XYZ file of C-alpha atoms in Angstrom:
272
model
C -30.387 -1.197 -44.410
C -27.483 -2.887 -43.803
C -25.659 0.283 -42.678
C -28.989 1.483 -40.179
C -28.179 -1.939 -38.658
C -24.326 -1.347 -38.168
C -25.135 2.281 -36.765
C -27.769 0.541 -34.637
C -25.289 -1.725 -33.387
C -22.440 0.540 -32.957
C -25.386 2.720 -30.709
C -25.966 0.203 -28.587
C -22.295 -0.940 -27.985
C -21.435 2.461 -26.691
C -24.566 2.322 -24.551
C -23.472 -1.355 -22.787
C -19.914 0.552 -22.336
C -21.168 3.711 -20.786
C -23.453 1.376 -18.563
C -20.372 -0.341 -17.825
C -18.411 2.341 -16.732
C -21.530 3.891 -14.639
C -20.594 0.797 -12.830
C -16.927 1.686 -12.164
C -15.558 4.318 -9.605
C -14.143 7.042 -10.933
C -10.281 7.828 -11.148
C -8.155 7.995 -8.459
C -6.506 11.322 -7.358
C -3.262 12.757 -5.217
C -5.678 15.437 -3.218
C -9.039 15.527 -1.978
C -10.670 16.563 -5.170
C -13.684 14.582 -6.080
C -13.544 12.125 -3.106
C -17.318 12.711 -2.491
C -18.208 11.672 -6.722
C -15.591 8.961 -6.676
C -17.519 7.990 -3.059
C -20.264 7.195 -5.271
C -18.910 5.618 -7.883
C -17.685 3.136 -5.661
C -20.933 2.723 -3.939
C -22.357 2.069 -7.686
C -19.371 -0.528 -8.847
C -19.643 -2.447 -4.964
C -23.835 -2.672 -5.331
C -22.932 -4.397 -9.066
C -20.904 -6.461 -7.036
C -23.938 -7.581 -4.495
C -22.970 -5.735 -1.383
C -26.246 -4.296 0.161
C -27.586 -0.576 -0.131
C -28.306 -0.679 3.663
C -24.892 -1.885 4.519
C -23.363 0.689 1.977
C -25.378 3.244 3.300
C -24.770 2.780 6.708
C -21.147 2.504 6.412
C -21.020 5.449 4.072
C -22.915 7.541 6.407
C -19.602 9.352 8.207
C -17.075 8.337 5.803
C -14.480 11.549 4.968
C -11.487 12.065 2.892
C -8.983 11.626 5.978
C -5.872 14.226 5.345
C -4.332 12.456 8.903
C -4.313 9.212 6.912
C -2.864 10.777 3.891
C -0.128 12.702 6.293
C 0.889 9.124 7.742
C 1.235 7.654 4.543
C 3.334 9.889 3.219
C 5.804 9.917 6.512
C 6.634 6.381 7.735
C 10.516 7.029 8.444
C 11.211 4.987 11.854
C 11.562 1.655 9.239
C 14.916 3.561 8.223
C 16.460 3.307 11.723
C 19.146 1.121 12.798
C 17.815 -1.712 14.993
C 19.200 0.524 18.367
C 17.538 3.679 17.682
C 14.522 1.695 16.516
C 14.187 0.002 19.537
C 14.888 3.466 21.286
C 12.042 4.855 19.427
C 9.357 2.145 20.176
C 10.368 1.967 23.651
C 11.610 -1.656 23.069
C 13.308 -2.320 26.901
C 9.579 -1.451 28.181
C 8.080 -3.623 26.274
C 9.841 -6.442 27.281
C 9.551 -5.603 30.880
C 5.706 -5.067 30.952
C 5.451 -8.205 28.105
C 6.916 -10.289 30.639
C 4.114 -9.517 32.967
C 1.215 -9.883 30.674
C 2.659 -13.170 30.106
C 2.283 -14.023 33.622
C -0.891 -12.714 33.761
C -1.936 -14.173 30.778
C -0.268 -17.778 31.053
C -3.793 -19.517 30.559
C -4.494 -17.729 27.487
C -1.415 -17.921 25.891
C -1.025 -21.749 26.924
C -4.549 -22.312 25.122
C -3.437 -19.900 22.108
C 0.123 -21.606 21.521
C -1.620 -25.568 21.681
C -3.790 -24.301 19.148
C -1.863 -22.534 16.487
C 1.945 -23.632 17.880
C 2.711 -19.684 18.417
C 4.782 -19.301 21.829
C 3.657 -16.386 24.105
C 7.026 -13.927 23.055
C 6.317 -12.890 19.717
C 2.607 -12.684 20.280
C 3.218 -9.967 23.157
C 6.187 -8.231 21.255
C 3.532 -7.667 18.127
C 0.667 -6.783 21.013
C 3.132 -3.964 22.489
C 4.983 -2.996 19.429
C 1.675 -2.102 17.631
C -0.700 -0.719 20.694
C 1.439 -0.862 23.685
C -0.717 -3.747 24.657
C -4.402 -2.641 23.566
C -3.836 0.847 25.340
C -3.358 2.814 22.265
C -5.123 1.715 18.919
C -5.328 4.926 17.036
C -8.082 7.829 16.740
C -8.707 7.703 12.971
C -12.289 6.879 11.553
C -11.601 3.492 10.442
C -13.543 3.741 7.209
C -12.558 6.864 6.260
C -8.647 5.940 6.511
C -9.539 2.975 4.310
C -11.448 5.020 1.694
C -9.449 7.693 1.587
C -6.562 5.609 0.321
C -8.441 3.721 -1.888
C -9.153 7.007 -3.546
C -5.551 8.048 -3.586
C -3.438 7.148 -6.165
C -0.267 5.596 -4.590
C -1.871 1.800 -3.843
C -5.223 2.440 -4.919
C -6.048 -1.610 -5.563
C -4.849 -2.596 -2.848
C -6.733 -0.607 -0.366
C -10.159 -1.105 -2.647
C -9.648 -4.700 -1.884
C -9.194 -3.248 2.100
C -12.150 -1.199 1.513
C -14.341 -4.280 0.390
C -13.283 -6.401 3.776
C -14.554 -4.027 5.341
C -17.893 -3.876 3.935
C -17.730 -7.675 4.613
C -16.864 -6.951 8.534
C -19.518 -4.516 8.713
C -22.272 -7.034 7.202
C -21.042 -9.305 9.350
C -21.807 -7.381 12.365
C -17.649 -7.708 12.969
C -16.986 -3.754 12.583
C -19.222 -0.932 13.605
C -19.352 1.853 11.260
C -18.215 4.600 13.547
C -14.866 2.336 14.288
C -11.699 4.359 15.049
C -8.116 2.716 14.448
C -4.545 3.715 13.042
C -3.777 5.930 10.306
C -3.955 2.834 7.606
C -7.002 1.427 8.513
C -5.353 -1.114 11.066
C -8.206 -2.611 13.069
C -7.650 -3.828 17.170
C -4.811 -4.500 19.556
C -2.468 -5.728 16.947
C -3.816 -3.695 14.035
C -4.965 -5.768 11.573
C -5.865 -4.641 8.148
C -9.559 -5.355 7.549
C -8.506 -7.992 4.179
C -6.340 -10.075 7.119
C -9.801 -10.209 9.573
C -11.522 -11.609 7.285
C -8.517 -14.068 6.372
C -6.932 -14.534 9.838
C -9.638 -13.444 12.594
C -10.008 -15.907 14.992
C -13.256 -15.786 17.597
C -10.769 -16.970 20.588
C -13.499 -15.991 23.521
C -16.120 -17.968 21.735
C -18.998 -15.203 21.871
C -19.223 -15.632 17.661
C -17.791 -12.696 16.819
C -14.441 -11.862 15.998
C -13.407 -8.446 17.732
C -10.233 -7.025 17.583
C -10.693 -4.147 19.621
C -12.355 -5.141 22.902
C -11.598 -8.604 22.976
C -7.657 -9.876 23.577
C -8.265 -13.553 23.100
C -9.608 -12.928 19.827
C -6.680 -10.379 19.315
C -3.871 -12.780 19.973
C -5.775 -15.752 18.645
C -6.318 -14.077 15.285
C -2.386 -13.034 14.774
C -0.898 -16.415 15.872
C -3.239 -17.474 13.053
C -1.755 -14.889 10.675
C 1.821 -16.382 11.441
C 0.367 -19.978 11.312
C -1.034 -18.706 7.578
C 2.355 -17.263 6.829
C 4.333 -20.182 7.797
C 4.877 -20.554 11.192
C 6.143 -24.126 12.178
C 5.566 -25.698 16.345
C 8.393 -25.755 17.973
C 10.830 -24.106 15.598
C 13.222 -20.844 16.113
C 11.938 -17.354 15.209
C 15.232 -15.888 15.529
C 16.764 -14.265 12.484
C 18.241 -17.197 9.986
C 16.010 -19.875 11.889
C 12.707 -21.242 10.165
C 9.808 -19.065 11.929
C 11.708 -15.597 11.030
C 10.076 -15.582 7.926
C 6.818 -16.050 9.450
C 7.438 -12.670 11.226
C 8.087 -11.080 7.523
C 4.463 -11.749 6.476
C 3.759 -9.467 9.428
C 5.777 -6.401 8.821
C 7.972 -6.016 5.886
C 10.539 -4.005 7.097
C 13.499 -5.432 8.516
C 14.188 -3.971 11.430
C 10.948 -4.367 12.687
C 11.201 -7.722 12.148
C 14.347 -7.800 14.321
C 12.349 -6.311 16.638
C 9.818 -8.530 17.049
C 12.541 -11.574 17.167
C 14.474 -9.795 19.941
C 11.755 -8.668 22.306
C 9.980 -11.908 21.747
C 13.294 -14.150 22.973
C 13.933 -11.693 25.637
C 9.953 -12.194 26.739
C 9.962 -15.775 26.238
C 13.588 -16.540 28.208
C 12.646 -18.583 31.413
């Protein structure tokens, strides 16, 4: 009897586990091999987790393993420049021409934005040209795809399922339409934010109650003054390289010479 009740047992145990790992996406993977099965493993482990069916279904719907995302990832070689060719490269003398304009143009907003998180105008616009060339290019990729894709691939796989389940926050919250394109990462808006950062950083600077990245500027700018406010940033203190606010920048971007980049264009912008 005793040893009916320890099979029993033993029966039952491996039941609760398989359960468990019904629960669980599947393995990630280096190609696009069993993206579609691991698609609904996730959709399993995230419904366990309380998101809803209709806002996994509906963001689901168009979702595609994204070789253009996979392509980027594997390619990002401009953070090996030196800081000339870099700034070469991202067309860093434009920027700071046309920045100084849109700060002109823009003095009320970023008056309103810098009282409010103590972020000066420079660095803001240097980030807003540097990433889109001021809203005018913010990528073509299927925003959920590029997410999912690399939470299915191998290289940062936990990271990007933690990206992944932002997003299903944003789209619940009515804050990112399903059929949302962006960069090759899953950056969202005018200064590409990754969807974990909206929900940590985005700011609703237009006051409509919604916090859109794409469309909306104020909220744009609003939301990554708050990012460098989250990662530091200190009123009235230097951003230059070796001053206080520099390391502000580093939450941003963690290569260096982008970082430089930021710094330079931003003192340039912001010199009377």
């Amino acid at each position: 009897m005793n040893r009916f009740r320890a099979a029993a047992f033993l029966a039952v145990t491996a039941l609760c586990g398989m359960g468990g790992q019904a629960l669980a996406a599947p393995a990630c993977s280096n190609t696009s091999a069993g993206f579609e099965q691991w698609v609904d493993g996730f959709k399993a482990e995230a419904a366990g987790r309380g998101v809803s069916r209709s806002v996994l279904d509906r963001a689901f719907a168009n979702v595609h393993y994204n070789q253009p995302t996979i392509r980027a990832d594997r390619g990002q070689k401009s953070f090996k420049l030196s800081f000339d060719e870099f700034m070469k490269k991202r067309g860093g003398q434009a920027i700071i021409s046309r920045g100084k304009a849109m700060k002109r143009a823009n003095a009320q907003l970023f008056s309103t934005i810098e009282r409010r998180f103590g972020v000066p105008a420079g660095p803001l616009i240097a980030i807003w040209g540097m990433e889109t060339g001021f809203g005018n290019y913010m990528g073509n990729e299927h925003t959920l795809s590029a997410v999912s894709t690399l939470a299915f691939d191998c290289r940062r796989s936990d990271y990007f399922k933690d990206q992944l389940y932002a997003a299903l926050k944003l789209v619940g919250d009515g804050d990112l339409d399903v059929n949302s394109r962006g960069a090759a990462h899953g950056e969202i808006g005018q200064t590409q934010f990754l969807p974990k950062n909206v929900t940590l950083y985005g700011v609703d600077g237009d006051g409509d109650r919604h916090i859109d990245l794409i469309h909306s500027r104020a909220d744009a700018l609003s939301s990554t003054a708050n990012f460098l406010k989250g990662h530091g940033w200190q009123p009235g203190l230097g951003y230059q390289p070796g001053e206080p606010n520099f390391t502000a920048i580093g939450g941003w971007n963690a290569a260096t010479v982008y970082q430089q980049a930021i710094a330079y264009i931003g003192k340039e912008i912001d010199r009377p």
